Coordinates of C-alpha atoms in Angstrom, one line a residue:
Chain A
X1 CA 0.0 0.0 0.0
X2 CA 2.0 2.7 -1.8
X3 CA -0.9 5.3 -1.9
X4 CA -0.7 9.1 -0.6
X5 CA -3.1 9.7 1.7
X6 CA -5.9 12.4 0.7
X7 CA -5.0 14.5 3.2
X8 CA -1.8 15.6 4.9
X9 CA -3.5 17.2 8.1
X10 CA -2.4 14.1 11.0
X11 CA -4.7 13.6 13.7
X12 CA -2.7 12.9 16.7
X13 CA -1.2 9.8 17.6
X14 CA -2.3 10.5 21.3
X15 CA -6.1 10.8 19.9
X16 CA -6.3 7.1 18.2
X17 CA -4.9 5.5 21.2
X18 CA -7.6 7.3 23.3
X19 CA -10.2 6.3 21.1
X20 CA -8.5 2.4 20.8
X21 CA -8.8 3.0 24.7
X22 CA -12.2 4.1 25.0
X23 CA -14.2 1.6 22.9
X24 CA -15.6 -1.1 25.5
X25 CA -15.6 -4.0 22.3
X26 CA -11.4 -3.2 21.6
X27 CA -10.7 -3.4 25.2
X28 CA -12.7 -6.7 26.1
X29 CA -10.4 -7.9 22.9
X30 CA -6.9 -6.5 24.4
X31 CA -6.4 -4.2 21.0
X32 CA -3.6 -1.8 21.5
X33 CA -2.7 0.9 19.3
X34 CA 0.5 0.8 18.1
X35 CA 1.3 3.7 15.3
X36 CA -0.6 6.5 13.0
X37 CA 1.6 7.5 10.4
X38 CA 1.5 9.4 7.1
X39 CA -2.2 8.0 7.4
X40 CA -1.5 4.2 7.9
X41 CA -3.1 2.7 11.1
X42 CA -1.6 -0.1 13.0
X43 CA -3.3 -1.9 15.5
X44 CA -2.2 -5.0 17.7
X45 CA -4.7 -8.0 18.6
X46 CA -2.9 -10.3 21.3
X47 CA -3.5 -13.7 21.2
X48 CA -5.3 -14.9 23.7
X49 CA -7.4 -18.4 24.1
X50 CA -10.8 -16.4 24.5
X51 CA -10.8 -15.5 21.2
X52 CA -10.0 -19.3 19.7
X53 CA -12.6 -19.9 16.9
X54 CA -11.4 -23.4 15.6
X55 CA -10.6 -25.4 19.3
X56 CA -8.9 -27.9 17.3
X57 CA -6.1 -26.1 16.0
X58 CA -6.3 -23.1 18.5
X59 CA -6.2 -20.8 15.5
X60 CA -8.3 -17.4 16.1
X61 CA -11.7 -16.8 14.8
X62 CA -12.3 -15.0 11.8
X63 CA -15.0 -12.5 13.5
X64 CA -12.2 -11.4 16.0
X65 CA -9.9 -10.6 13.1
X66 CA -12.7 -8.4 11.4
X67 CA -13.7 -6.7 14.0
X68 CA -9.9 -5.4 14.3
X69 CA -9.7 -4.6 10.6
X70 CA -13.5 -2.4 11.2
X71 CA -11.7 -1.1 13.5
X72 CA -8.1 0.1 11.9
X73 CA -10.0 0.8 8.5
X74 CA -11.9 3.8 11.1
X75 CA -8.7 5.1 12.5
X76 CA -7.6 5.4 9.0
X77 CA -10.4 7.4 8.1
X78 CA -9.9 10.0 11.1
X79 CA -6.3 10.4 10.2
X80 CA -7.5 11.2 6.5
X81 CA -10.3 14.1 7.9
X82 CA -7.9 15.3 10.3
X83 CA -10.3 15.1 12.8
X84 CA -12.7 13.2 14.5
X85 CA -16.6 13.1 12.8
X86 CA -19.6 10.8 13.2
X87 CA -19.2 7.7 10.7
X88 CA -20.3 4.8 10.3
X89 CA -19.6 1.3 8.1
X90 CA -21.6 1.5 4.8
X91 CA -19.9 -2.0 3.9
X92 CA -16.7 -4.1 4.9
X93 CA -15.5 -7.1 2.8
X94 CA -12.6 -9.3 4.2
X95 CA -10.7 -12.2 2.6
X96 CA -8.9 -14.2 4.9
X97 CA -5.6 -15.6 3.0
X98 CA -4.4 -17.8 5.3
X99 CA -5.2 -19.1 9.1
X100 CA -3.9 -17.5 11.5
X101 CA -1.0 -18.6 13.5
X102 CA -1.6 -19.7 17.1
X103 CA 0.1 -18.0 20.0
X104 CA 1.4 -15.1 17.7
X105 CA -0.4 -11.6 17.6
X106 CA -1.8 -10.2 14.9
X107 CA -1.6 -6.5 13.6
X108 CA -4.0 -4.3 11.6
X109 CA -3.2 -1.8 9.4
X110 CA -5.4 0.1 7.4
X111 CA -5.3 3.3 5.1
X112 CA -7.7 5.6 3.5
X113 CA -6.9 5.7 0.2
X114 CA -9.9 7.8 -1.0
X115 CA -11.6 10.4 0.4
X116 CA -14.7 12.5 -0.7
X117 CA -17.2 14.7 1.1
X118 CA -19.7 11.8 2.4
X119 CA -17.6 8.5 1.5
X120 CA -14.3 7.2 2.1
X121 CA -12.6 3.9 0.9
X122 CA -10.4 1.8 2.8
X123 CA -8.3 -1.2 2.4
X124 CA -6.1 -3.1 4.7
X125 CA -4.4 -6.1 6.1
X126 CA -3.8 -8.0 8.8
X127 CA -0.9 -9.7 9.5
X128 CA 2.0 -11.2 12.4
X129 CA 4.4 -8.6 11.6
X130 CA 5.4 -8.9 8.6
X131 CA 2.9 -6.8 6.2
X132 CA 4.1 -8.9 3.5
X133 CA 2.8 -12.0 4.3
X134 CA -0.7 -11.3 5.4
X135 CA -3.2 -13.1 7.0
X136 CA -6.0 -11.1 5.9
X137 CA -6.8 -8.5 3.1
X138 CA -9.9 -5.7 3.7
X139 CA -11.4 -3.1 1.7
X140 CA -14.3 -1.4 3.4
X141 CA -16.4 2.0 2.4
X142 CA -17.7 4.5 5.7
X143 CA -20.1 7.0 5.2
X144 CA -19.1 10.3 6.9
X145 CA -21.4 12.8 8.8
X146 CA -20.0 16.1 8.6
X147 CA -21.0 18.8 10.2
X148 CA -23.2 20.8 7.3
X149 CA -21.7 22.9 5.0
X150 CA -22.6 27.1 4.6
X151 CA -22.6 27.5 0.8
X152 CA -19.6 30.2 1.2
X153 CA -17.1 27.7 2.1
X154 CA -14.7 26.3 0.1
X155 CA -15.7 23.4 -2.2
X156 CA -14.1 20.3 -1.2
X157 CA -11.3 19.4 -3.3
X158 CA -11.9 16.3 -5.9
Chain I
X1 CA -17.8 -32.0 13.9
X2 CA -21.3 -31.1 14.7
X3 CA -21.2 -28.6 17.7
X4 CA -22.5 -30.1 20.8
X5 CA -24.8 -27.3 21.2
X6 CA -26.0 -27.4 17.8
X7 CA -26.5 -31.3 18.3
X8 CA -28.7 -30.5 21.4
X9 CA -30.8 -27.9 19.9
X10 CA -31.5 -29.9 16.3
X11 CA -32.5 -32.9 18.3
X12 CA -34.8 -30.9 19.9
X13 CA -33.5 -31.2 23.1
X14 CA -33.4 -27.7 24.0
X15 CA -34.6 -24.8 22.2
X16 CA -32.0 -22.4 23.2
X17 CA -28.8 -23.0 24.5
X18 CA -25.6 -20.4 24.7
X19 CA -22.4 -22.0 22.7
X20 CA -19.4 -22.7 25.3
X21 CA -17.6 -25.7 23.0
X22 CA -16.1 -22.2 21.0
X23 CA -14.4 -19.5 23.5
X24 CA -14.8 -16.8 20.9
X25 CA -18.6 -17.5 20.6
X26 CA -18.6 -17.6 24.7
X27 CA -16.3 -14.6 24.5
X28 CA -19.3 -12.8 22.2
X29 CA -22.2 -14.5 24.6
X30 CA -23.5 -16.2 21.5
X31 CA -26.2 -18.5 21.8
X32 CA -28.5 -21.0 19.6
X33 CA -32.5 -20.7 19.4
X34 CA -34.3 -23.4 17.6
X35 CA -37.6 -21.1 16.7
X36 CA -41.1 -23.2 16.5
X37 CA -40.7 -23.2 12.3
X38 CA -37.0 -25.3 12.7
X39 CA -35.5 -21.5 11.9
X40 CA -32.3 -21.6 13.9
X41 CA -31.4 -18.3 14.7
X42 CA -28.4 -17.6 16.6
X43 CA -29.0 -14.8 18.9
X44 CA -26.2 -12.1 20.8
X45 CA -27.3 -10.9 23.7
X46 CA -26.5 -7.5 24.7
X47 CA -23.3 -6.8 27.1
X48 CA -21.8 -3.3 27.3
X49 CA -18.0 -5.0 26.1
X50 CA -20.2 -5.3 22.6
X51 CA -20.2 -1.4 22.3
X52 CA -18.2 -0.1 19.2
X53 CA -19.1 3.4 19.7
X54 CA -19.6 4.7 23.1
X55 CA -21.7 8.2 22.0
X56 CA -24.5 7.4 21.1
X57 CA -23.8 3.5 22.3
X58 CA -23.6 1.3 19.3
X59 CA -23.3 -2.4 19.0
X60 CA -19.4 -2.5 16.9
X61 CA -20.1 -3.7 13.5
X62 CA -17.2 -6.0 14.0
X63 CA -19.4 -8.3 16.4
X64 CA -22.3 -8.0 14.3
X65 CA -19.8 -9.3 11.5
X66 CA -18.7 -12.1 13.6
X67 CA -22.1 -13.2 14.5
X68 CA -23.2 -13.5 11.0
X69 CA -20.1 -15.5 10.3
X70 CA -20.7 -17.8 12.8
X71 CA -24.3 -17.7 11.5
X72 CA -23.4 -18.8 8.1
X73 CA -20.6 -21.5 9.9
X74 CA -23.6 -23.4 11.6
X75 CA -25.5 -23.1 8.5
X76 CA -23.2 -24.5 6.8
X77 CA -22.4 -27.2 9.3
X78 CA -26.2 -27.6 9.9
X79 CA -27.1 -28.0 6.3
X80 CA -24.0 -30.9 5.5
X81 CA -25.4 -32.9 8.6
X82 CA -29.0 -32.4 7.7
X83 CA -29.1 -32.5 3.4
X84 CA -26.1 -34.4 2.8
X85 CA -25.4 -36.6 5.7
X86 CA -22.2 -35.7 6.0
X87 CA -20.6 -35.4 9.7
X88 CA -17.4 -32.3 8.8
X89 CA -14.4 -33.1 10.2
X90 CA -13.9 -29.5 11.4
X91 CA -15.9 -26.1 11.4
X92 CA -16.0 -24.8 7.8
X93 CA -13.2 -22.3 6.9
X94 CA -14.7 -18.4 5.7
X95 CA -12.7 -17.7 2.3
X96 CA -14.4 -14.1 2.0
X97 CA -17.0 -12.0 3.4
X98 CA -19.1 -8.9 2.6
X99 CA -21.5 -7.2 5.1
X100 CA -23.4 -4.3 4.2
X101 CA -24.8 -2.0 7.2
X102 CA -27.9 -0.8 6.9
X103 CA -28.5 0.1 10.8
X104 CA -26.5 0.6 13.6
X105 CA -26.7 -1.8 16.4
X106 CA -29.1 -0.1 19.2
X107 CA -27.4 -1.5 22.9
X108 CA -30.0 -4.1 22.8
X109 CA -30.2 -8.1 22.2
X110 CA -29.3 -9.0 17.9
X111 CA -30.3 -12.0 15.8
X112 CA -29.0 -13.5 13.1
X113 CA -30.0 -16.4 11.0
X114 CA -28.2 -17.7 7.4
X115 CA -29.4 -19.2 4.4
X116 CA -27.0 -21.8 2.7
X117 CA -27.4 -21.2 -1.0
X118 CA -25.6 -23.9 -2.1
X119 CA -23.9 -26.5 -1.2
X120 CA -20.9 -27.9 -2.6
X121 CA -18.2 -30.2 -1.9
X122 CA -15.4 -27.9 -2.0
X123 CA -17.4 -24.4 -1.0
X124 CA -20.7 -23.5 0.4
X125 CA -22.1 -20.2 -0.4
X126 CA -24.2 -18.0 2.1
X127 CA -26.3 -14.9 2.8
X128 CA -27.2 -13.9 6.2
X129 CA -28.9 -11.5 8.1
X130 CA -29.0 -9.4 11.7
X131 CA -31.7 -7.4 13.4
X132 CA -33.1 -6.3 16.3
X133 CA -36.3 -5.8 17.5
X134 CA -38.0 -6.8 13.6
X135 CA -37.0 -9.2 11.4
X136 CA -38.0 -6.8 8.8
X137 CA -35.6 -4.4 9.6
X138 CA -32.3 -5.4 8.9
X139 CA -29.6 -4.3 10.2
X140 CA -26.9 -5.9 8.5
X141 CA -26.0 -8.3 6.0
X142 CA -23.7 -10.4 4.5
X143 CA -22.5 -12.9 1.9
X144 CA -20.1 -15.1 2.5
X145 CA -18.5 -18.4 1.5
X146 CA -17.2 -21.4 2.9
X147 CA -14.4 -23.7 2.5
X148 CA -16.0 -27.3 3.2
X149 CA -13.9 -29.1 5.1
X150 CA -13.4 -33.0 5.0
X151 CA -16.3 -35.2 5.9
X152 CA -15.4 -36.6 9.8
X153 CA -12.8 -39.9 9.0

């Protein structure tokens, strides 16, 4: 994921970890956040035997690994607007690649690649630390809920 | 391998029963309803962990993705045993899945049942839904499909 971000405005680091922080769901799974940069998202999902989905193999459930990805693909989009606004999931589609590897964390990291007034696009990956070899692919669209517009303000770029 | 809890419930021998034999569905608080019509609907109950967004409270759309998933997995498992006899071996495998939200999940109890719309050897293919309060009013859904895994040796 070579793409330049939409937007060069950074929300701070300190504001996605507060958020990561402040999400009941993210904290019952252990996510930290780990890095917001030049608007990629990383995010770290411990392992941890709560969250087995196949009790045979002790490999991680897919739904766990989703809701991570939901979660990173978000982030991304707050670090695109610069800020934080209302949004929510208009649609999320995940491929899993590969199982998961017991014992080992996984990290999610998304970017925006595309942003307009009401929509941004998303796609992202989840992987044990090497973004290379990933475990699971994303692309997801949100729907954003701006504050409304006066009709003297600047048109939104493209 | 046919879920104890799914074994109970399609032998009629409970109509509802929360799944323990899978910690991520315990982890979730998901549990199995056998409705009068042989509908199984698998059901999440509301806990305050499930919040996604904390103002105004909103189920995360990552459980409501997981619940379908494990929707369409019993499905799945649910229509091998039942159509083509076949015990799996293991829990099918997702390849991909798409979930479109239509609603966002009021902090309150969500459903979810799946329909298997076909059934192969190699994949199954699925649509499922979630809601609320009214079945008529969805609030997300999904399509997904399945690796099958190897009939039970």
């Amino acid at each position: 994921m070579t793409d330049t971000p939409p937007s060069s405005q950074a929300i701070p680091t300190g504001f996605a970890q507060m958020f990561v922080e402040a999400v009941p769901q993210l904290k019952a799974l252990g996510v930290t956040f780990e890095a917001l940069e030049n608007g990629r998202a990383v995010v770290r999902l411990p392992y941890d035997e709560k969250l087995v989905g196949f009790p045979d193999t002790g490999v991680i459930a897919g739904g766990a690994i989703y809701t991570l990805m939901d979660s990173v693909a978000g982030i991304s989009v707050f670090a695109a607007l610069g800020a934080y606004m209302p949004m929510a999931t208009l649609d999320l589609r995940i491929d899993y690649l590969k199982p998961a590897t017991p014992h080992q964390d996984i990290f999610g990291e998304a970017r925006c690649y595309k942003l307009t007034r009401k929509v941004a696009f998303v796609r992202g990956r989840a992987h044990h630390g090497d973004p290379e070899r990933p475990i699971a692919h994303i692309t997801g669209t949100f729907f954003i809920d701006r504050p409304q517009k006066t009709p003297q303000q600047t048109p939104e770029p493209a | 391998m046919l879920m104890p809890e799914l074994k109970r419930v399609l032998k009629g021998e409970a109509h509802a029963l929360p799944i323990t034999s899978i910690p991520y569905a315990q982890f979730l608080g998901l549990a199995l309803h056998r409705a009068d019509d042989g509908r199984l609907l698998l059901a999440m109950p509301y806990s305050e962990t499930l919040i996604g967004s904390p103002k105004p409270p909103r189920l995360h759309g990552g459980t409501i993705g997981a619940l379908l998933e494990f929707a369409g997995s019993i499905a799945v498992t649910r229509a091998a045993h039942e159509e083509a006899g076949i015990a799996l071996g293991s829990f099918p495998k997702p390849i991909g899945i798409t979930i479109e939200y239509m609603r966002g999940g009021a902090p309150q109890d969500i459903f979810a049942s799946a329909e298997v719309l076909r059934l192969g050897r190699r994949v199954a293919n699925v649509t499922a839904k979630a809601w609320q309060e009214d079945d008529s009013r969805i609030n997300a859904a999904a399509t997904m499909h399945f690796l099958m895994p190897d009939a039970q040796a």
